[in-house]
Amino acid sequence: MTAKSLEDIVALCKRRGFIFQNAEIYGGLQGVYDYGPLGVELKNNLKAAWWRSNVYERDDILGLDTAILGHRKLFFYSGHEDTFSDLMVDCRACKHRWREDQLQDGKCEHCGSKDLTPPRAFNMMFKANIGPIEDAEHFVYLRPETAQGIFSNFKNILDSSSQKLPFGVAQIGKAFRNEITPRNFIFRVREFEQMELEYFVKPGEDEKWHSTWVELRFNWWKMQGLSEKNLKLFEQPQKELAHYAKKTVDILYRFPHGFEELEGIANRTDYDLGSHTRAQAEFNLSSKVKSNADSISKLAILDLETNKWWVPYVIEPSAGVDRGVLALLNEAYTEEKLADGKTRIVLKLKPALAPIKVAVIPLARNNEQIVGKAQQLRKMIQAWGLGRVSYEDTGNIGKSYRRHDEIGTPFCLTVDFETIGEDPQKTAHRDTVTVRDRDTLKQERIALSQLETYLREKLQK
Ligand code: GAP
């Protein structure tokens, strides 16, 4: 069962410390959110899962981390300065501003008036001044996609590592868009993170690789716990394609507000590498540098077998981290009726993604031996490197279970009198703990000597 509404998720995120409105104490910055102690763990786990499957588990993909501040020329020649715009309209009646394509029947969402200004293009890139002089010339863009950092480093990567086609470069990082109407919590925001992969292939093999990546990425999201019924593919119509794309297939997820894009897989052709190569020729000429083929960074690769230069085509799976977090929260949010008539809220996240893996709870907080053993156990499990382990000492075991159900902790371990050998009836239980499973609510006694193997196996899922 998924969440009832976006409000359920927003409330849980605030209550338990996943996500907060940015600068809330000053009324909040619209379209900007902060990740709390649990949100940062969930987000990091999602990014780590992506990095593992795209970089560590493959021989043909390298990682990269490029700057957020973007050279103006980079975003001029990428086409963003001219075309990265949405059409904006103003309501003459109430003065609210909207993105034209998001309005129903051409009516203002605030007051319902149809008296709107003609649409105007609004460039979504943020500018920032650079250096001590503040004028129209000295500015940079905050990158609207991480991809351009990969294209502009193409030659550096080739020169410093031997690659042949096909190969890819992966990057996770912040992107910024001055969205006209940020909405639906972290779904459409002005500052967000992307997990982007530029996979370089031989022209002619691009369509085959495009289909391969669509399938790989669709299956990857299923492996993170999103159910197939909540996912679907959507091929963007020609008129909606980004300026660089020949074909784009989106992976849509059923968010609380409906099916919307979670990730796009674009065939960017040789648009970017070609454009940045031509741009350098133009740049060298205009700055009167002696121009010849060698002074230009040819963003191409030499095929040693044929001795031919290829400007590779690029297949780009580009996923939003924040949209991924929202999809995972939505999918995992479950309300269950218990036998006693009460409702339990539980986040059924995959153990590998859960912010806290294990909570260690002492049954009696006044018993020094139990407390000591529980603290020692927390340290020991933390050292196994399975992820975050928490020590929970509220004095109310029911309350601790409820909190850990709501934040998706897969296992709660209780240290009790039997663990320390103080129950004369159950001396055989010395050095065992009870392990409570979040999803089945079953409790079993596990020997401390078996605990690492037990947890390691279960938490990998
Ligand atoms: N480099 C290609 C690119 O940026 P995109 O479809 O504009 O393509 C890729 O963005 C992904 O980034 C989207 O599928 C979405 O998950 C995420 N994204 C885009 N704009 C966003 C926004 N304003 N807020 C949150 N996520 C966003």
Coordinates of C-alpha atoms and ligand atoms in Angstrom, one line a residue:
M1 CA 0.0 0.0 0.0
T2 CA 1.3 3.5 -0.8
A3 CA 0.7 6.7 0.9
K4 CA -2.8 8.2 1.0
S5 CA -1.7 11.6 0.0
L6 CA 1.3 13.9 -0.4
E7 CA 0.3 15.4 2.9
D8 CA 0.9 12.1 4.7
I9 CA 4.5 12.0 3.4
V10 CA 5.2 15.7 4.1
A11 CA 3.9 15.3 7.7
L12 CA 6.0 12.2 8.2
C13 CA 9.1 13.8 6.8
K14 CA 8.8 16.8 9.1
R15 CA 7.7 14.7 12.2
R16 CA 10.6 12.3 11.9
G17 CA 13.3 14.5 10.5
F18 CA 13.6 13.4 6.8
I19 CA 13.0 16.7 5.0
F20 CA 12.4 20.3 6.1
Q21 CA 11.4 23.5 4.3
N22 CA 14.6 25.5 3.8
A23 CA 14.8 28.7 6.0
E24 CA 11.5 27.8 7.6
I25 CA 12.3 30.2 10.5
Y26 CA 12.1 33.1 8.0
G27 CA 9.0 31.9 6.3
G28 CA 10.7 29.4 3.9
L29 CA 12.4 29.7 0.6
Q30 CA 10.0 28.5 -2.0
G31 CA 11.1 25.5 -4.0
V32 CA 14.1 24.8 -1.7
Y33 CA 14.3 22.0 0.9
D34 CA 16.8 20.7 3.4
Y35 CA 17.4 17.0 4.2
G36 CA 17.3 16.2 8.0
P37 CA 19.2 13.5 9.8
L38 CA 17.2 10.6 8.4
G39 CA 16.6 12.2 4.9
V40 CA 20.3 12.5 4.4
E41 CA 20.8 8.8 5.1
L42 CA 18.1 7.8 2.8
K43 CA 19.3 10.0 0.0
N44 CA 22.9 8.9 0.5
N45 CA 21.8 5.2 0.4
L46 CA 19.9 5.8 -2.9
K47 CA 22.9 7.6 -4.4
A48 CA 25.3 4.8 -3.2
A49 CA 23.0 2.2 -4.8
W50 CA 23.1 4.1 -8.1
W51 CA 26.9 4.6 -8.0
R52 CA 27.4 0.9 -7.1
S53 CA 25.4 -0.5 -10.0
N54 CA 26.6 2.1 -12.6
V55 CA 30.2 2.6 -11.6
Y56 CA 31.6 -0.2 -9.3
E57 CA 29.8 -3.1 -10.9
R58 CA 30.8 -2.2 -14.5
D59 CA 34.1 -1.9 -16.2
D60 CA 33.0 0.5 -18.9
I61 CA 31.8 3.4 -16.7
L62 CA 34.0 6.0 -14.8
G63 CA 33.0 8.5 -12.1
L64 CA 33.4 12.2 -12.2
D65 CA 32.5 15.2 -10.0
T66 CA 32.6 18.6 -11.7
A67 CA 31.9 22.1 -10.5
I68 CA 28.5 23.6 -9.9
L69 CA 29.6 27.1 -11.2
G70 CA 29.3 27.0 -15.0
H71 CA 31.3 29.0 -17.5
R72 CA 29.0 31.2 -19.5
K73 CA 30.4 29.8 -22.8
L74 CA 29.7 26.3 -21.7
F75 CA 26.0 27.0 -21.4
F76 CA 25.9 29.3 -24.4
Y77 CA 27.3 26.6 -26.8
S78 CA 25.3 23.8 -25.1
G79 CA 22.2 25.7 -26.3
H80 CA 20.9 26.4 -22.8
E81 CA 21.3 30.2 -23.0
D82 CA 19.0 30.3 -26.0
T83 CA 16.6 27.5 -25.4
F84 CA 16.4 26.5 -21.7
S85 CA 13.2 28.3 -21.1
D86 CA 9.6 27.8 -20.1
L87 CA 6.7 29.9 -21.3
M88 CA 5.4 32.1 -18.5
V89 CA 2.1 34.0 -18.3
D90 CA 0.9 36.5 -15.7
C91 CA -2.7 36.8 -14.5
R92 CA -3.8 40.4 -15.0
A93 CA -6.5 40.0 -12.3
C94 CA -4.5 38.7 -9.3
K95 CA -0.9 39.1 -10.6
H96 CA 0.1 35.5 -10.0
R97 CA 2.6 34.1 -12.4
W98 CA 2.3 30.6 -14.0
R99 CA 4.0 28.2 -16.4
E100 CA 1.7 28.2 -19.4
D101 CA 1.7 24.4 -20.0
Q102 CA 0.7 23.7 -16.4
L103 CA -2.6 25.7 -16.5
Q104 CA -5.9 23.9 -16.9
D105 CA -8.1 25.4 -19.7
G106 CA -6.0 28.5 -19.7
K107 CA -7.3 29.7 -16.3
C108 CA -5.3 31.2 -13.5
E109 CA -4.9 28.6 -10.8
H110 CA -5.3 31.2 -8.0
C111 CA -8.4 33.2 -9.1
G112 CA -9.7 31.4 -12.1
S113 CA -9.4 34.4 -14.4
K114 CA -8.7 33.9 -18.1
D115 CA -7.3 37.4 -18.4
L116 CA -3.7 36.3 -18.9
T117 CA -0.7 38.1 -20.6
P118 CA 0.6 36.5 -23.8
P119 CA 3.3 33.8 -23.0
R120 CA 6.9 35.0 -22.7
A121 CA 10.0 32.8 -22.7
F122 CA 11.6 32.7 -19.3
N123 CA 15.2 31.3 -19.0
M124 CA 15.4 29.0 -16.0
M125 CA 19.2 29.3 -15.4
F126 CA 20.3 31.0 -12.2
K127 CA 23.1 33.5 -12.6
A128 CA 25.7 34.4 -9.9
N129 CA 28.3 37.1 -9.9
I130 CA 31.9 36.0 -10.0
G131 CA 34.8 37.9 -8.7
P132 CA 34.8 41.4 -7.1
I133 CA 33.2 43.2 -10.0
E134 CA 29.4 43.1 -10.1
D135 CA 28.3 43.9 -13.7
A136 CA 26.5 42.3 -16.6
E137 CA 29.8 40.7 -17.9
H138 CA 31.1 39.0 -14.8
F139 CA 28.7 36.2 -14.1
V140 CA 28.5 32.4 -14.1
Y141 CA 25.5 30.1 -14.4
L142 CA 24.6 27.6 -11.7
R143 CA 24.5 24.5 -13.8
P144 CA 21.0 23.4 -14.8
E145 CA 22.2 19.8 -15.5
T146 CA 25.4 18.0 -14.4
A147 CA 25.9 16.7 -18.0
Q148 CA 27.9 19.7 -19.4
G149 CA 30.7 19.0 -16.9
I150 CA 31.0 15.6 -18.4
F151 CA 31.1 16.9 -22.0
S152 CA 33.6 19.6 -21.3
N153 CA 35.9 17.1 -19.6
F154 CA 35.6 14.5 -22.4
K155 CA 39.1 15.1 -23.7
N156 CA 40.6 15.1 -20.2
I157 CA 39.0 11.8 -19.4
L158 CA 40.3 10.3 -22.7
D159 CA 43.8 11.7 -22.2
S160 CA 44.0 10.3 -18.6
S161 CA 42.4 6.9 -19.1
S162 CA 42.3 4.6 -22.1
Q163 CA 38.8 4.1 -23.3
K164 CA 37.2 2.8 -26.3
L165 CA 33.6 2.9 -27.4
P166 CA 31.2 2.2 -25.9
F167 CA 32.0 3.7 -22.4
G168 CA 30.3 6.0 -20.0
V169 CA 30.9 8.7 -17.4
A170 CA 28.7 9.0 -14.3
Q171 CA 28.1 11.9 -12.1
I172 CA 25.9 12.7 -9.1
G173 CA 25.5 16.4 -8.1
K174 CA 23.4 19.4 -7.6
A175 CA 21.6 21.2 -10.4
F176 CA 19.6 24.5 -10.2
R177 CA 16.6 25.7 -12.2
N178 CA 14.6 28.8 -11.5
E179 CA 11.3 27.0 -11.8
I180 CA 8.4 29.4 -12.3
T181 CA 6.1 27.3 -10.2
P182 CA 7.9 24.8 -7.9
R183 CA 5.3 22.4 -6.6
N184 CA 4.5 19.0 -5.1
F185 CA 7.0 19.1 -2.2
I186 CA 10.4 17.9 -3.5
F187 CA 9.0 16.9 -6.9
R188 CA 9.7 20.2 -8.7
V189 CA 12.2 22.3 -6.9
R190 CA 14.7 25.0 -7.7
E191 CA 17.7 23.2 -6.2
F192 CA 18.0 19.4 -6.6
E193 CA 20.3 16.6 -7.4
Q194 CA 20.8 14.5 -10.5
M195 CA 22.3 11.1 -11.1
E196 CA 23.5 11.4 -14.6
L197 CA 25.2 9.0 -17.0
E198 CA 26.6 9.9 -20.4
Y199 CA 27.2 6.7 -22.3
F200 CA 29.3 7.3 -25.4
V201 CA 28.6 5.0 -28.4
K202 CA 29.4 4.7 -32.1
P203 CA 27.0 6.6 -34.3
G204 CA 24.7 4.0 -35.8
E205 CA 24.7 1.9 -32.6
D206 CA 22.9 4.6 -30.7
E207 CA 19.3 3.3 -31.1
K208 CA 20.3 -0.1 -29.9
W209 CA 22.0 1.3 -26.8
H210 CA 19.1 3.7 -26.1
S211 CA 16.7 0.7 -25.8
T212 CA 19.2 -1.2 -23.6
W213 CA 19.5 1.7 -21.2
V214 CA 15.7 2.2 -21.0
E215 CA 15.4 -1.4 -19.9
L216 CA 18.3 -1.3 -17.5
R217 CA 17.1 1.8 -15.8
F218 CA 13.5 0.6 -15.6
N219 CA 14.6 -2.6 -13.9
W220 CA 16.9 -0.7 -11.6
W221 CA 14.1 1.3 -10.1
K222 CA 12.2 -1.9 -9.6
M223 CA 15.2 -3.3 -7.7
Q224 CA 15.0 -0.3 -5.4
G225 CA 11.5 -1.3 -4.4
L226 CA 9.2 0.6 -6.8
S227 CA 6.5 -1.7 -8.0
E228 CA 5.9 -2.3 -11.6
K229 CA 2.3 -1.1 -11.4
N230 CA 3.5 2.3 -10.3
L231 CA 6.0 2.6 -13.1
K232 CA 5.6 3.1 -16.9
L233 CA 7.5 4.3 -19.9
F234 CA 6.6 7.3 -22.0
E235 CA 8.1 8.3 -25.2
Q236 CA 8.3 12.1 -25.5
P237 CA 6.5 13.5 -28.6
Q238 CA 8.9 15.1 -31.1
K239 CA 7.6 18.7 -30.3
E240 CA 8.4 18.3 -26.6
L241 CA 12.0 17.0 -27.1
A242 CA 14.8 19.0 -25.6
H243 CA 16.9 20.9 -28.1
Y244 CA 19.6 18.3 -28.0
A245 CA 17.6 15.1 -28.2
K246 CA 16.7 12.8 -31.1
K247 CA 14.5 10.6 -28.9
T248 CA 13.7 10.5 -25.2
V249 CA 11.9 7.9 -23.2
D250 CA 10.8 8.9 -19.7
I251 CA 10.3 6.5 -16.8
L252 CA 7.2 7.8 -15.1
Y253 CA 6.3 7.0 -11.5
R254 CA 2.8 7.2 -9.9
F255 CA 3.5 10.0 -7.5
P256 CA 0.6 11.0 -5.2
H257 CA -0.2 13.8 -7.7
G258 CA -0.2 11.3 -10.6
F259 CA 2.2 9.6 -13.1
E260 CA 5.1 12.0 -13.7
E261 CA 8.7 11.8 -14.8
L262 CA 11.2 10.2 -12.5
E263 CA 14.0 9.8 -15.0
G264 CA 14.6 10.6 -18.7
I265 CA 16.7 8.5 -21.0
A266 CA 17.7 10.7 -24.0
N267 CA 19.5 10.0 -27.2
R268 CA 21.5 13.3 -27.3
T269 CA 23.3 12.2 -30.6
D270 CA 26.6 14.1 -31.1
Y271 CA 24.9 17.4 -30.4
D272 CA 27.0 18.4 -27.3
L273 CA 30.4 17.1 -28.3
G274 CA 30.0 18.4 -31.8
S275 CA 28.8 21.8 -30.6
H276 CA 31.6 22.3 -28.1
T277 CA 34.2 21.3 -30.7
R278 CA 32.9 23.8 -33.3
A279 CA 32.6 26.4 -30.5
Q280 CA 36.3 26.1 -29.8
A281 CA 37.2 26.7 -33.4
E282 CA 35.0 29.8 -33.4
F283 CA 36.4 31.0 -30.1
N284 CA 40.0 30.6 -31.2
L285 CA 39.3 32.5 -34.4
S286 CA 37.5 35.3 -32.7
S287 CA 40.2 35.7 -30.0
K288 CA 42.8 35.7 -32.9
V289 CA 44.7 32.7 -31.6
K290 CA 46.4 31.0 -34.5
S291 CA 43.8 28.4 -35.3
N292 CA 44.7 25.0 -36.6
A293 CA 43.2 21.6 -35.9
D294 CA 45.7 20.8 -33.2
S295 CA 45.0 23.8 -31.0
I296 CA 41.4 22.7 -30.7
S297 CA 40.3 20.0 -28.2
K298 CA 38.6 17.7 -30.6
L299 CA 35.9 16.1 -28.6
A300 CA 36.2 12.9 -30.5
I301 CA 37.8 9.5 -30.1
L302 CA 40.2 7.8 -32.4
D303 CA 39.2 4.3 -33.4
L304 CA 42.6 2.5 -33.5
E305 CA 41.4 -0.3 -35.7
T306 CA 40.1 1.9 -38.5
N307 CA 42.2 4.9 -37.7
K308 CA 39.1 7.0 -37.9
W309 CA 37.9 9.8 -35.6
W310 CA 34.4 9.4 -34.2
V311 CA 32.4 12.1 -32.5
P312 CA 30.4 9.6 -30.3
Y313 CA 26.7 9.7 -29.9
V314 CA 25.5 10.0 -26.3
I315 CA 22.8 8.0 -24.5
E316 CA 21.9 9.8 -21.3
P317 CA 19.9 8.2 -18.5
S318 CA 19.3 11.2 -16.1
A319 CA 17.5 10.6 -12.9
G320 CA 16.4 13.1 -10.2
V321 CA 17.6 12.1 -6.7
D322 CA 14.9 14.1 -5.0
R323 CA 12.2 12.6 -7.1
G324 CA 13.7 9.2 -6.4
V325 CA 13.5 9.9 -2.6
L326 CA 9.9 11.0 -3.0
A327 CA 9.0 7.9 -5.0
L328 CA 10.7 5.6 -2.4
L329 CA 8.8 7.3 0.5
N330 CA 5.5 7.1 -1.4
E331 CA 6.0 3.4 -2.2
A332 CA 7.2 2.5 1.3
Y333 CA 4.5 4.4 3.3
T334 CA 2.1 1.9 4.7
E335 CA -0.7 2.1 7.2
E336 CA -1.6 -1.3 8.8
K337 CA -4.5 -2.1 11.0
L338 CA -3.3 -4.2 14.0
A339 CA -5.2 -6.8 15.9
D340 CA -5.9 -4.4 18.7
G341 CA -7.7 -2.0 16.3
K342 CA -4.8 0.5 16.3
T343 CA -3.1 1.6 13.1
R344 CA 0.6 1.3 12.6
I345 CA 2.5 3.5 10.1
V346 CA 5.5 1.7 8.7
L347 CA 8.0 2.6 6.0
K348 CA 8.6 -0.6 4.1
L349 CA 11.9 0.5 2.6
K350 CA 14.3 -2.0 1.2
P351 CA 16.8 -2.7 4.1
A352 CA 19.7 -1.5 1.9
L353 CA 18.0 1.9 1.6
A354 CA 16.7 2.3 5.1
P355 CA 18.3 5.3 7.0
I356 CA 18.9 3.3 10.2
K357 CA 19.6 -0.4 9.8
V358 CA 19.4 -1.5 13.4
A359 CA 18.1 0.0 16.6
V360 CA 19.5 -1.5 19.9
I361 CA 17.1 -1.1 22.8
P362 CA 17.8 -2.0 26.4
L363 CA 14.7 -3.5 28.1
A364 CA 15.5 -1.9 31.5
R365 CA 17.1 1.5 31.3
N366 CA 17.9 1.4 35.1
N367 CA 19.8 -1.8 34.9
E368 CA 23.5 -1.0 34.5
Q369 CA 24.4 -4.4 33.1
I370 CA 21.6 -4.3 30.4
V371 CA 22.4 -0.7 29.5
G372 CA 26.2 -1.5 29.3
K373 CA 25.6 -4.6 27.2
A374 CA 23.3 -2.7 24.8
Q375 CA 25.7 0.2 24.4
Q376 CA 28.6 -2.2 23.7
L377 CA 26.4 -4.1 21.2
R378 CA 25.5 -0.8 19.4
K379 CA 29.2 0.0 19.0
M380 CA 30.0 -3.6 17.9
I381 CA 27.3 -3.6 15.2
Q382 CA 28.2 -0.1 14.0
A383 CA 31.8 -1.4 13.5
W384 CA 30.6 -4.1 11.1
G385 CA 30.0 -1.3 8.5
L386 CA 26.4 -2.2 7.7
G387 CA 25.2 1.4 7.9
R388 CA 23.8 3.5 10.7
V389 CA 23.0 1.8 14.0
S390 CA 21.0 3.7 16.7
Y391 CA 20.9 3.2 20.5
E392 CA 17.3 3.8 21.6
D393 CA 16.8 4.6 25.3
T394 CA 13.3 6.1 25.6
G395 CA 12.3 3.7 28.4
N396 CA 9.2 2.8 26.5
I397 CA 9.8 -0.1 24.2
G398 CA 6.4 0.2 22.4
K399 CA 7.2 3.9 21.6
S400 CA 10.6 2.9 20.3
Y401 CA 9.1 0.3 18.0
R402 CA 6.5 2.8 16.7
R403 CA 9.2 5.3 15.9
H404 CA 11.4 2.8 14.2
D405 CA 8.5 1.4 12.1
E406 CA 7.8 5.0 10.9
I407 CA 11.3 5.6 9.9
G408 CA 11.7 2.2 8.3
T409 CA 14.3 0.6 10.6
P410 CA 14.3 -3.1 9.4
F411 CA 15.5 -4.6 12.8
C412 CA 15.1 -3.7 16.4
L413 CA 17.3 -5.6 18.8
T414 CA 16.3 -5.9 22.5
V415 CA 18.8 -6.6 25.2
D416 CA 17.0 -8.1 28.2
F417 CA 17.6 -10.1 31.4
E418 CA 18.0 -13.3 29.4
T419 CA 20.8 -11.7 27.4
I420 CA 22.9 -11.0 30.5
G421 CA 22.0 -14.4 32.0
E422 CA 19.9 -13.0 34.8
D423 CA 16.9 -15.1 34.1
P424 CA 17.3 -18.4 36.0
Q425 CA 14.7 -20.1 33.9
K426 CA 16.5 -19.3 30.7
T427 CA 20.2 -19.5 31.2
A428 CA 20.5 -21.0 27.7
H429 CA 19.5 -17.5 26.4
R430 CA 22.6 -15.9 27.8
D431 CA 24.4 -13.9 25.0
T432 CA 21.3 -13.8 22.8
V433 CA 19.1 -10.9 21.8
T434 CA 15.6 -10.7 20.4
V435 CA 15.4 -9.4 16.9
R436 CA 12.1 -7.9 15.8
D437 CA 11.4 -7.8 12.1
R438 CA 9.8 -4.5 10.9
D439 CA 7.6 -6.1 8.3
T440 CA 6.5 -9.4 9.8
L441 CA 6.6 -8.2 13.4
K442 CA 8.1 -11.6 14.3
Q443 CA 10.6 -11.8 17.0
E444 CA 13.3 -14.4 17.2
R445 CA 16.2 -15.0 19.6
I446 CA 19.6 -14.8 17.9
A447 CA 22.9 -15.7 19.5
L448 CA 25.4 -12.8 19.5
S449 CA 27.9 -15.1 17.9
Q450 CA 25.5 -15.5 14.9
L451 CA 24.3 -11.9 14.7
E452 CA 26.8 -10.5 12.2
T453 CA 26.0 -13.2 9.6
Y454 CA 22.3 -12.9 10.3
L455 CA 22.2 -9.1 9.8
R456 CA 24.7 -8.9 7.0
E457 CA 22.6 -11.4 4.9
K458 CA 19.2 -9.6 5.6
L459 CA 20.5 -6.0 5.2
Q460 CA 21.9 -6.6 1.7
K461 CA 18.4 -7.0 0.3
Ligands
GAP1 N1 20.7 16.2 -18.5 C1 19.4 16.0 -18.9 C2 18.4 16.6 -18.0 O1 18.7 17.4 -17.2 P1 15.8 16.6 -17.5 O2 14.7 15.7 -17.9 O3 15.6 18.1 -17.6 O4 17.1 16.2 -18.2 C3 16.6 15.0 -15.6 O5 16.2 16.3 -16.0 C4 15.9 14.6 -14.3 O6 16.1 15.6 -13.3 C5 14.4 14.5 -14.4 O7 13.9 13.3 -14.8 C6 14.0 14.8 -12.9 O8 14.0 13.6 -12.2 C7 15.0 15.7 -12.4 N2 14.5 17.1 -12.4 C8 14.5 18.0 -13.4 N3 14.0 19.1 -13.0 C9 13.7 19.0 -11.7 C10 13.2 19.9 -10.7 N4 12.9 21.2 -11.0 N5 13.0 19.4 -9.4 C11 13.4 18.1 -9.1 N6 13.9 17.3 -10.0 C12 14.1 17.7 -11.3

